[in-house]
Amino acid sequence: EGTELQIGALKGKVLLTDGHSVGHLTYVFSGPSAWPAPVAVVGLSDVVQVSSRGVDDIATSCAVLAAGGVRCWGYGGSGTMGNGSTTGTNNAPVAVTGIVNALQVSAGTRHVCAVRSTGAIACWGLGALGRLGNGDNKDASTPVAAQGIDDALQVSAGYENTCAVRASGEVSCWGDRSYGRIGDGGAVAGNQLTPALVSGLSDARQVSTGYQHSCAVRADGTVVCWGLRNNARVGDGGPASGNQPTPAAVTGISDAIQVSAGFLHSCAVRGTGQVMCWGSRVGGRMGDGQSTSGDQASPIAVMGITDAVQVVAGYEHSCAKTAKGSVLCWGGNGSGRLGDGTSTIAYAPVSVSALP
């Protein structure tokens, strides 16, 4: 599982760094090699938001343009490009069919969803397990509407499910029900083919769907998480295993402005500008300067960051954007994920190289 990048565009251009070999970074990759520093995605100059997620050779990136169109590139199987194609790899961005009013896009693993200016949600790609929310489990090579949603503010596409914040503050989720990922307190098996409301959550401001868990920021600044508890990714200080079918409060955070659910860990930005992380410590995921492994059952501060405005938790690494516009990353650095020009694990944040 890769990372969802919603740090936004730099001067209208998209710069990405990752280790995928199938055009995830547009023209850079022609084989299984890594590019350890940022490169510009070809042909995009008016981007307002970008999202990227994937694993190994199954990696897709999408961007919202200022005019409301969406462009995608990378892995194109199962219809993830949204342009009617179901195969191949796109080494340059292609236009998603029929979307001219997107406000935000989120790339999941083999599926993508976007919020339209009308409040509707359009999804495309792999339909298995109900990822697309349109009532069946068939693939869609062009956008289809998630059923019953006309007031979405934000959407987050994860590994096998998707969640969205509604204008009411409620959160709806759909897709794989395993481990309690839907958050409605119901069955922890089977598929949720249409959006279902997360239990007890009526004041959400933002949601993030990760590998097998999701987290949301509430209006009062607290954070709640639900889904698989393994590796302490729920962050409530409780057992580091089992299922969490309804939202549980993350301990020690009362002023969060944003949260990101990753693969085996999660991170949040506080109103103070600090970044807090919890979950698996393996590979430097906590960014606290310590090389110890095991699980972090409650949030711990990332070293040296005091002015963060956004954080993104990925597979085994995380990145934060600061108020000054710089980007800092920490954790596993295989294939150059941290963008610092090396492939060395960073147990504390390092600066991404050569950003404009």
mmCIF file of C-alpha atoms in Angstrom:
data_model
loop_
_atom_site.group_PDB
_atom_site.id
_atom_site.type_symbol
_atom_site.label_atom_id
_atom_site.label_comp_id
_atom_site.label_asym_id
_atom_site.label_seq_id
_atom_site.Cartn_x
_atom_site.Cartn_y
_atom_site.Cartn_z
ATOM 1 C CA GLU A 1 0.000 0.000 0.000
ATOM 2 C CA GLY A 2 1.446 3.337 -1.009
ATOM 3 C CA THR A 3 0.622 6.808 0.129
ATOM 4 C CA GLU A 4 -2.200 9.157 -0.521
ATOM 5 C CA LEU A 5 -0.712 12.533 -1.298
ATOM 6 C CA GLN A 6 -3.057 15.389 -0.707
ATOM 7 C CA ILE A 7 -0.453 17.946 0.155
ATOM 8 C CA GLY A 8 -1.583 19.837 -2.931
ATOM 9 C CA ALA A 9 0.270 21.209 -5.890
ATOM 10 C CA LEU A 10 3.417 23.314 -5.829
ATOM 11 C CA LYS A 11 3.052 26.377 -8.035
ATOM 12 C CA GLY A 12 0.369 24.525 -9.982
ATOM 13 C CA LYS A 13 2.680 21.632 -10.845
ATOM 14 C CA VAL A 14 2.685 18.131 -9.421
ATOM 15 C CA LEU A 15 5.897 16.760 -7.987
ATOM 16 C CA LEU A 16 5.886 13.204 -6.734
ATOM 17 C CA THR A 17 8.459 10.805 -5.394
ATOM 18 C CA ASP A 18 7.892 7.098 -4.969
ATOM 19 C CA GLY A 19 9.290 3.787 -6.116
ATOM 20 C CA HIS A 20 6.808 2.416 -8.574
ATOM 21 C CA SER A 21 7.984 1.211 -11.950
ATOM 22 C CA VAL A 22 4.889 1.628 -14.066
ATOM 23 C CA GLY A 23 4.646 5.307 -14.810
ATOM 24 C CA HIS A 24 3.566 6.342 -11.314
ATOM 25 C CA LEU A 25 5.904 9.290 -11.782
ATOM 26 C CA THR A 26 5.021 9.676 -15.442
ATOM 27 C CA TYR A 27 8.005 9.464 -17.777
ATOM 28 C CA VAL A 28 10.652 8.644 -15.181
ATOM 29 C CA PHE A 29 10.252 4.884 -14.928
ATOM 30 C CA SER A 30 10.966 2.532 -17.761
ATOM 31 C CA GLY A 31 11.823 -0.403 -15.552
ATOM 32 C CA PRO A 32 11.946 -1.466 -11.897
ATOM 33 C CA SER A 33 14.080 1.419 -10.693
ATOM 34 C CA ALA A 34 13.681 4.120 -8.097
ATOM 35 C CA TRP A 35 13.829 7.883 -8.323
ATOM 36 C CA PRO A 36 14.851 9.240 -4.914
ATOM 37 C CA ALA A 37 14.051 12.925 -5.496
ATOM 38 C CA PRO A 38 10.975 14.743 -6.827
ATOM 39 C CA VAL A 39 10.281 15.018 -10.531
ATOM 40 C CA ALA A 40 7.559 16.981 -12.277
ATOM 41 C CA VAL A 41 4.616 15.125 -13.795
ATOM 42 C CA VAL A 42 4.462 15.967 -17.477
ATOM 43 C CA GLY A 43 1.664 18.088 -18.893
ATOM 44 C CA LEU A 44 0.095 19.390 -15.675
ATOM 45 C CA SER A 45 0.383 23.053 -14.747
ATOM 46 C CA ASP A 46 -2.932 24.040 -13.165
ATOM 47 C CA VAL A 47 -3.350 21.442 -10.444
ATOM 48 C CA VAL A 48 -5.185 22.283 -7.233
ATOM 49 C CA GLN A 49 -5.039 18.871 -5.513
ATOM 50 C CA VAL A 50 -3.391 15.485 -6.073
ATOM 51 C CA SER A 51 -3.844 11.994 -4.647
ATOM 52 C CA SER A 52 -1.669 8.916 -5.092
ATOM 53 C CA ARG A 53 -1.932 5.412 -3.718
ATOM 54 C CA GLY A 54 -0.776 1.943 -4.650
ATOM 55 C CA VAL A 55 1.459 -1.006 -3.976
ATOM 56 C CA ASP A 56 4.317 -2.298 -6.112
ATOM 57 C CA ASP A 57 3.257 -2.089 -9.765
ATOM 58 C CA ILE A 58 -0.380 -1.326 -8.923
ATOM 59 C CA ALA A 59 -0.163 2.397 -8.315
ATOM 60 C CA THR A 60 -2.435 5.169 -9.511
ATOM 61 C CA SER A 61 -2.227 8.946 -9.192
ATOM 62 C CA CYS A 62 -4.924 11.506 -9.960
ATOM 63 C CA ALA A 63 -5.096 15.283 -9.921
ATOM 64 C CA VAL A 64 -7.890 17.868 -9.898
ATOM 65 C CA LEU A 65 -7.360 20.757 -12.289
ATOM 66 C CA ALA A 66 -8.406 24.330 -11.612
ATOM 67 C CA ALA A 67 -11.208 24.049 -14.180
ATOM 68 C CA GLY A 68 -12.683 20.975 -12.427
ATOM 69 C CA GLY A 69 -11.371 18.207 -14.636
ATOM 70 C CA VAL A 70 -9.524 15.156 -13.309
ATOM 71 C CA ARG A 71 -6.386 13.605 -14.783
ATOM 72 C CA CYS A 72 -5.019 10.180 -13.804
ATOM 73 C CA TRP A 73 -1.867 8.221 -14.613
ATOM 74 C CA GLY A 74 -0.099 5.006 -13.640
ATOM 75 C CA TYR A 75 -1.776 1.604 -13.302
ATOM 76 C CA GLY A 76 -4.796 1.400 -15.588
ATOM 77 C CA GLY A 77 -6.187 -2.058 -14.853
ATOM 78 C CA SER A 78 -9.819 -2.475 -13.794
ATOM 79 C CA GLY A 79 -10.669 0.932 -15.234
ATOM 80 C CA THR A 80 -8.683 3.033 -12.753
ATOM 81 C CA MET A 81 -7.935 5.705 -15.361
ATOM 82 C CA GLY A 82 -11.652 6.439 -15.666
ATOM 83 C CA ASN A 83 -11.397 6.994 -19.416
ATOM 84 C CA GLY A 84 -13.017 3.773 -20.602
ATOM 85 C CA SER A 85 -9.799 1.761 -20.760
ATOM 86 C CA THR A 86 -9.372 -1.338 -18.584
ATOM 87 C CA THR A 87 -5.775 -2.341 -19.262
ATOM 88 C CA GLY A 88 -2.273 -1.029 -19.495
ATOM 89 C CA THR A 89 -0.207 1.620 -17.844
ATOM 90 C CA ASN A 90 -0.379 5.321 -18.562
ATOM 91 C CA ASN A 91 2.952 7.082 -18.401
ATOM 92 C CA ALA A 92 1.313 10.491 -18.725
ATOM 93 C CA PRO A 93 -1.959 11.908 -17.354
ATOM 94 C CA VAL A 94 -5.221 11.111 -19.153
ATOM 95 C CA ALA A 95 -8.586 12.809 -18.732
ATOM 96 C CA VAL A 96 -11.258 11.071 -16.684
ATOM 97 C CA THR A 97 -14.455 10.850 -18.714
ATOM 98 C CA GLY A 98 -17.331 13.150 -17.847
ATOM 99 C CA ILE A 99 -15.926 14.983 -14.847
ATOM 100 C CA VAL A 100 -15.706 18.747 -15.242
ATOM 101 C CA ASN A 101 -16.747 19.871 -11.761
ATOM 102 C CA ALA A 102 -14.466 17.991 -9.345
ATOM 103 C CA LEU A 103 -13.549 19.614 -6.054
ATOM 104 C CA GLN A 104 -11.408 16.795 -4.677
ATOM 105 C CA VAL A 105 -10.128 13.379 -5.758
ATOM 106 C CA SER A 106 -8.893 10.384 -3.774
ATOM 107 C CA ALA A 107 -6.996 7.462 -5.313
ATOM 108 C CA GLY A 108 -7.496 4.148 -3.554
ATOM 109 C CA THR A 109 -5.978 0.783 -4.357
ATOM 110 C CA ARG A 110 -7.390 0.005 -7.822
ATOM 111 C CA HIS A 111 -10.260 2.474 -7.462
ATOM 112 C CA VAL A 112 -10.663 6.237 -7.412
ATOM 113 C CA CYS A 113 -13.413 8.557 -6.133
ATOM 114 C CA ALA A 114 -14.040 12.264 -6.580
ATOM 115 C CA VAL A 115 -16.359 14.835 -5.002
ATOM 116 C CA ARG A 116 -18.296 16.907 -7.515
ATOM 117 C CA SER A 117 -19.363 20.508 -6.927
ATOM 118 C CA THR A 118 -22.944 19.206 -6.635
ATOM 119 C CA GLY A 119 -22.024 17.138 -3.554
ATOM 120 C CA ALA A 120 -22.282 13.869 -5.480
ATOM 121 C CA ILE A 121 -19.449 11.347 -5.424
ATOM 122 C CA ALA A 122 -18.190 9.702 -8.609
ATOM 123 C CA CYS A 123 -16.105 6.513 -8.397
ATOM 124 C CA TRP A 124 -14.400 4.308 -10.974
ATOM 125 C CA GLY A 125 -12.085 1.305 -11.191
ATOM 126 C CA LEU A 126 -12.268 -2.032 -9.384
ATOM 127 C CA GLY A 127 -15.775 -2.706 -8.087
ATOM 128 C CA ALA A 128 -15.041 -5.835 -6.041
ATOM 129 C CA LEU A 129 -16.345 -5.743 -2.449
ATOM 130 C CA GLY A 130 -18.498 -2.713 -3.216
ATOM 131 C CA ARG A 131 -15.637 -0.196 -3.381
ATOM 132 C CA LEU A 132 -17.540 2.087 -5.766
ATOM 133 C CA GLY A 133 -20.679 2.391 -3.638
ATOM 134 C CA ASN A 134 -23.057 2.133 -6.594
ATOM 135 C CA GLY A 135 -24.900 -0.981 -5.452
ATOM 136 C CA ASP A 136 -22.913 -3.757 -7.123
ATOM 137 C CA ASN A 137 -19.397 -5.154 -7.276
ATOM 138 C CA LYS A 138 -18.695 -4.719 -10.976
ATOM 139 C CA ASP A 139 -15.749 -2.759 -12.324
ATOM 140 C CA ALA A 140 -16.427 0.646 -13.853
ATOM 141 C CA SER A 141 -14.042 2.078 -16.460
ATOM 142 C CA THR A 142 -15.850 5.433 -16.364
ATOM 143 C CA PRO A 143 -17.278 7.218 -13.310
ATOM 144 C CA VAL A 144 -20.403 5.908 -11.558
ATOM 145 C CA ALA A 145 -22.276 7.594 -8.725
ATOM 146 C CA ALA A 146 -22.041 6.396 -5.123
ATOM 147 C CA GLN A 147 -25.675 5.868 -4.165
ATOM 148 C CA GLY A 148 -27.570 8.266 -1.941
ATOM 149 C CA ILE A 149 -24.920 10.940 -1.513
ATOM 150 C CA ASP A 150 -25.586 14.471 -2.727
ATOM 151 C CA ASP A 151 -23.960 16.461 0.073
ATOM 152 C CA ALA A 152 -20.376 15.210 0.236
ATOM 153 C CA LEU A 153 -17.655 17.547 1.429
ATOM 154 C CA GLN A 154 -14.708 15.159 1.193
ATOM 155 C CA VAL A 155 -13.996 11.555 0.155
ATOM 156 C CA SER A 156 -11.195 9.141 1.014
ATOM 157 C CA ALA A 157 -10.640 5.969 -1.016
ATOM 158 C CA GLY A 158 -8.664 3.305 0.826
ATOM 159 C CA TYR A 159 -7.500 -0.230 0.203
ATOM 160 C CA GLU A 160 -10.835 -2.028 -0.120
ATOM 161 C CA ASN A 161 -13.331 0.552 1.047
ATOM 162 C CA THR A 162 -14.188 4.230 0.833
ATOM 163 C CA CYS A 163 -15.514 6.853 3.291
ATOM 164 C CA ALA A 164 -16.938 10.335 2.848
ATOM 165 C CA VAL A 165 -17.792 13.294 5.072
ATOM 166 C CA ARG A 166 -21.310 14.649 4.561
ATOM 167 C CA ALA A 167 -22.496 18.239 5.005
ATOM 168 C CA SER A 168 -24.299 17.116 8.164
ATOM 169 C CA GLY A 169 -21.001 16.030 9.731
ATOM 170 C CA GLU A 170 -21.945 12.386 9.342
ATOM 171 C CA VAL A 171 -19.565 9.943 7.687
ATOM 172 C CA SER A 172 -20.665 7.283 5.209
ATOM 173 C CA CYS A 173 -18.501 4.280 4.308
ATOM 174 C CA TRP A 174 -18.814 1.445 1.813
ATOM 175 C CA GLY A 175 -16.853 -1.561 0.544
ATOM 176 C CA ASP A 176 -15.336 -4.434 2.517
ATOM 177 C CA ARG A 177 -16.930 -4.852 5.951
ATOM 178 C CA SER A 178 -14.050 -6.948 7.339
ATOM 179 C CA TYR A 179 -12.598 -5.854 10.699
ATOM 180 C CA GLY A 180 -15.330 -3.253 11.211
ATOM 181 C CA ARG A 181 -14.094 -0.980 8.431
ATOM 182 C CA ILE A 182 -17.579 0.404 7.760
ATOM 183 C CA GLY A 183 -17.805 1.643 11.353
ATOM 184 C CA ASP A 184 -21.557 1.108 11.701
ATOM 185 C CA GLY A 185 -21.303 -1.519 14.436
ATOM 186 C CA GLY A 186 -22.701 -4.203 12.150
ATOM 187 C CA ALA A 187 -21.209 -7.354 10.695
ATOM 188 C CA VAL A 188 -17.428 -7.522 10.396
ATOM 189 C CA ALA A 189 -17.614 -9.646 7.250
ATOM 190 C CA GLY A 190 -19.187 -9.358 3.830
ATOM 191 C CA ASN A 191 -19.580 -6.381 1.519
ATOM 192 C CA GLN A 192 -21.298 -3.014 1.889
ATOM 193 C CA LEU A 193 -22.395 -2.193 -1.653
ATOM 194 C CA THR A 194 -23.896 1.206 -0.849
ATOM 195 C CA PRO A 195 -22.904 3.909 1.659
ATOM 196 C CA ALA A 196 -23.703 3.230 5.325
ATOM 197 C CA LEU A 197 -23.469 5.733 8.167
ATOM 198 C CA VAL A 198 -20.649 5.375 10.668
ATOM 199 C CA SER A 199 -22.109 4.918 14.154
ATOM 200 C CA GLY A 200 -22.212 7.887 16.517
ATOM 201 C CA LEU A 201 -20.343 10.286 14.265
ATOM 202 C CA SER A 202 -22.292 13.456 13.448
ATOM 203 C CA ASP A 203 -19.657 16.181 13.676
ATOM 204 C CA ALA A 204 -16.823 15.007 11.439
ATOM 205 C CA ARG A 205 -14.683 17.567 9.667
ATOM 206 C CA GLN A 206 -12.386 15.218 7.756
ATOM 207 C CA VAL A 207 -11.967 11.475 7.196
ATOM 208 C CA SER A 208 -9.060 9.314 6.062
ATOM 209 C CA THR A 209 -9.359 5.690 4.953
ATOM 210 C CA GLY A 210 -6.216 3.590 5.168
ATOM 211 C CA TYR A 211 -5.381 -0.062 4.673
ATOM 212 C CA GLN A 212 -7.820 -1.737 7.070
ATOM 213 C CA HIS A 213 -8.839 1.153 9.291
ATOM 214 C CA SER A 214 -10.183 4.695 9.027
ATOM 215 C CA CYS A 215 -9.897 7.815 11.182
ATOM 216 C CA ALA A 216 -11.821 11.073 11.381
ATOM 217 C CA VAL A 217 -11.343 14.492 12.965
ATOM 218 C CA ARG A 218 -14.348 15.741 14.932
ATOM 219 C CA ALA A 219 -15.498 19.338 15.341
ATOM 220 C CA ASP A 220 -14.045 19.504 18.855
ATOM 221 C CA GLY A 221 -10.571 18.523 17.639
ATOM 222 C CA THR A 222 -10.657 14.946 18.874
ATOM 223 C CA VAL A 223 -9.829 12.029 16.576
ATOM 224 C CA VAL A 224 -11.683 8.727 16.305
ATOM 225 C CA CYS A 225 -10.662 5.558 14.457
ATOM 226 C CA TRP A 226 -12.325 2.261 13.551
ATOM 227 C CA GLY A 227 -11.487 -0.999 11.772
ATOM 228 C CA LEU A 228 -8.642 -3.408 12.432
ATOM 229 C CA ARG A 229 -6.929 -2.784 15.769
ATOM 230 C CA ASN A 230 -3.722 -4.688 14.928
ATOM 231 C CA ASN A 231 -0.479 -2.777 15.504
ATOM 232 C CA ALA A 232 -2.390 -0.296 17.711
ATOM 233 C CA ARG A 233 -3.438 1.682 14.659
ATOM 234 C CA VAL A 234 -6.688 2.781 16.367
ATOM 235 C CA GLY A 235 -4.634 4.753 18.900
ATOM 236 C CA ASP A 236 -6.972 4.484 21.890
ATOM 237 C CA GLY A 237 -4.411 2.814 24.130
ATOM 238 C CA GLY A 238 -6.364 -0.444 24.101
ATOM 239 C CA PRO A 239 -5.534 -3.895 22.713
ATOM 240 C CA ALA A 240 -3.301 -3.987 19.645
ATOM 241 C CA SER A 241 -5.367 -6.693 17.997
ATOM 242 C CA GLY A 242 -8.968 -7.508 17.138
ATOM 243 C CA ASN A 243 -11.707 -5.478 15.478
ATOM 244 C CA GLN A 244 -13.092 -2.014 16.240
ATOM 245 C CA PRO A 245 -16.525 -1.880 14.533
ATOM 246 C CA THR A 246 -17.446 1.589 15.844
ATOM 247 C CA PRO A 247 -15.338 4.736 16.301
ATOM 248 C CA ALA A 248 -12.959 4.789 19.262
ATOM 249 C CA ALA A 249 -11.372 7.979 20.578
ATOM 250 C CA VAL A 250 -7.628 8.404 20.014
ATOM 251 C CA THR A 251 -6.003 9.278 23.335
ATOM 252 C CA GLY A 252 -4.386 12.611 24.116
ATOM 253 C CA ILE A 253 -5.487 14.655 21.086
ATOM 254 C CA SER A 254 -8.051 17.412 21.501
ATOM 255 C CA ASP A 255 -6.940 19.966 18.924
ATOM 256 C CA ALA A 256 -6.478 18.005 15.682
ATOM 257 C CA ILE A 257 -6.944 19.794 12.378
ATOM 258 C CA GLN A 258 -6.286 16.808 10.090
ATOM 259 C CA VAL A 259 -5.654 13.058 10.263
ATOM 260 C CA SER A 260 -4.231 10.474 7.878
ATOM 261 C CA ALA A 261 -4.704 6.703 8.164
ATOM 262 C CA GLY A 262 -1.842 4.765 6.618
ATOM 263 C CA PHE A 263 -0.954 1.098 6.246
ATOM 264 C CA LEU A 264 -0.119 0.060 9.825
ATOM 265 C CA HIS A 265 -0.030 3.509 11.424
ATOM 266 C CA SER A 266 -1.811 6.845 11.534
ATOM 267 C CA CYS A 267 -0.736 10.457 12.032
ATOM 268 C CA ALA A 268 -2.526 13.717 12.867
ATOM 269 C CA VAL A 269 -1.694 17.413 12.796
ATOM 270 C CA ARG A 270 -2.487 19.388 15.951
ATOM 271 C CA GLY A 271 -3.520 23.013 16.125
ATOM 272 C CA THR A 272 -0.073 23.747 17.577
ATOM 273 C CA GLY A 273 1.583 22.533 14.364
ATOM 274 C CA GLN A 274 2.854 19.346 16.000
ATOM 275 C CA VAL A 275 2.439 16.008 14.245
ATOM 276 C CA MET A 276 1.417 12.992 16.329
ATOM 277 C CA CYS A 277 1.640 9.376 15.137
ATOM 278 C CA TRP A 278 0.583 5.985 16.486
ATOM 279 C CA GLY A 279 0.553 2.342 15.408
ATOM 280 C CA SER A 280 3.453 0.243 14.145
ATOM 281 C CA ARG A 281 6.878 1.645 14.995
ATOM 282 C CA VAL A 282 8.707 -0.591 12.533
ATOM 283 C CA GLY A 283 10.885 1.233 10.027
ATOM 284 C CA GLY A 284 10.759 4.638 11.691
ATOM 285 C CA ARG A 285 7.049 5.247 11.138
ATOM 286 C CA MET A 286 6.711 7.332 14.321
ATOM 287 C CA GLY A 287 9.382 9.847 13.346
ATOM 288 C CA ASP A 288 10.331 10.360 16.991
ATOM 289 C CA GLY A 289 14.028 9.704 16.465
ATOM 290 C CA GLN A 290 13.897 6.237 18.012
ATOM 291 C CA SER A 291 14.747 3.049 16.145
ATOM 292 C CA THR A 292 12.729 0.788 18.450
ATOM 293 C CA SER A 293 10.119 -1.483 16.881
ATOM 294 C CA GLY A 294 6.875 -2.813 18.348
ATOM 295 C CA ASP A 295 3.622 -0.834 18.511
ATOM 296 C CA GLN A 296 2.858 2.688 19.707
ATOM 297 C CA ALA A 297 -0.507 2.363 21.457
ATOM 298 C CA SER A 298 -1.096 6.097 21.912
ATOM 299 C CA PRO A 299 0.065 9.145 19.926
ATOM 300 C CA ILE A 300 3.656 10.312 20.143
ATOM 301 C CA ALA A 301 5.113 13.533 18.737
ATOM 302 C CA VAL A 302 7.161 13.498 15.564
ATOM 303 C CA MET A 303 10.544 15.045 16.249
ATOM 304 C CA GLY A 304 11.188 18.659 15.346
ATOM 305 C CA ILE A 305 7.963 19.613 13.552
ATOM 306 C CA THR A 306 6.164 22.613 15.040
ATOM 307 C CA ASP A 307 4.433 24.237 12.070
ATOM 308 C CA ALA A 308 2.762 21.425 10.125
ATOM 309 C CA VAL A 309 -0.432 22.135 8.207
ATOM 310 C CA GLN A 310 -0.946 18.667 6.729
ATOM 311 C CA VAL A 311 0.337 15.122 7.124
ATOM 312 C CA VAL A 312 0.074 12.022 4.955
ATOM 313 C CA ALA A 313 0.663 8.506 6.331
ATOM 314 C CA GLY A 314 1.661 5.919 3.747
ATOM 315 C CA TYR A 315 2.918 2.340 3.695
ATOM 316 C CA GLU A 316 5.922 2.652 5.985
ATOM 317 C CA HIS A 317 6.586 6.352 5.703
ATOM 318 C CA SER A 318 4.845 9.676 6.281
ATOM 319 C CA CYS A 319 5.250 13.235 5.009
ATOM 320 C CA ALA A 320 4.184 16.591 6.386
ATOM 321 C CA LYS A 321 3.782 19.964 4.737
ATOM 322 C CA THR A 322 4.807 22.953 6.856
ATOM 323 C CA ALA A 323 3.382 26.447 6.980
ATOM 324 C CA LYS A 324 6.405 27.637 5.004
ATOM 325 C CA GLY A 325 5.617 25.229 2.179
ATOM 326 C CA SER A 326 8.441 22.780 2.780
ATOM 327 C CA VAL A 327 7.840 19.024 2.950
ATOM 328 C CA LEU A 328 9.405 16.738 5.556
ATOM 329 C CA CYS A 329 9.264 12.930 5.459
ATOM 330 C CA TRP A 330 10.276 10.074 7.751
ATOM 331 C CA GLY A 331 10.187 6.282 7.941
ATOM 332 C CA GLY A 332 11.060 3.625 5.377
ATOM 333 C CA ASN A 333 12.915 4.929 2.349
ATOM 334 C CA GLY A 334 12.854 1.982 -0.026
ATOM 335 C CA SER A 335 12.766 3.150 -3.639
ATOM 336 C CA GLY A 336 13.375 6.711 -2.558
ATOM 337 C CA ARG A 337 10.022 7.249 -0.844
ATOM 338 C CA LEU A 338 11.275 10.106 1.315
ATOM 339 C CA GLY A 339 12.520 12.175 -1.602
ATOM 340 C CA ASP A 340 15.745 13.181 0.132
ATOM 341 C CA GLY A 341 18.045 11.724 -2.506
ATOM 342 C CA THR A 342 18.828 8.585 -0.486
ATOM 343 C CA SER A 343 17.278 5.205 0.284
ATOM 344 C CA THR A 344 18.129 5.284 4.005
ATOM 345 C CA ILE A 345 15.484 4.887 6.735
ATOM 346 C CA ALA A 346 14.830 8.169 8.514
ATOM 347 C CA TYR A 347 13.838 7.839 12.170
ATOM 348 C CA ALA A 348 13.324 11.610 12.310
ATOM 349 C CA PRO A 349 12.013 13.920 9.573
ATOM 350 C CA VAL A 350 14.226 14.787 6.593
ATOM 351 C CA SER A 351 13.642 17.459 3.977
ATOM 352 C CA VAL A 352 12.400 16.532 0.526
ATOM 353 C CA SER A 353 15.011 17.610 -2.014
ATOM 354 C CA ALA A 354 14.709 20.237 -4.731
ATOM 355 C CA LEU A 355 11.165 21.450 -4.219
ATOM 356 C CA PRO A 356 10.599 24.834 -5.872
#
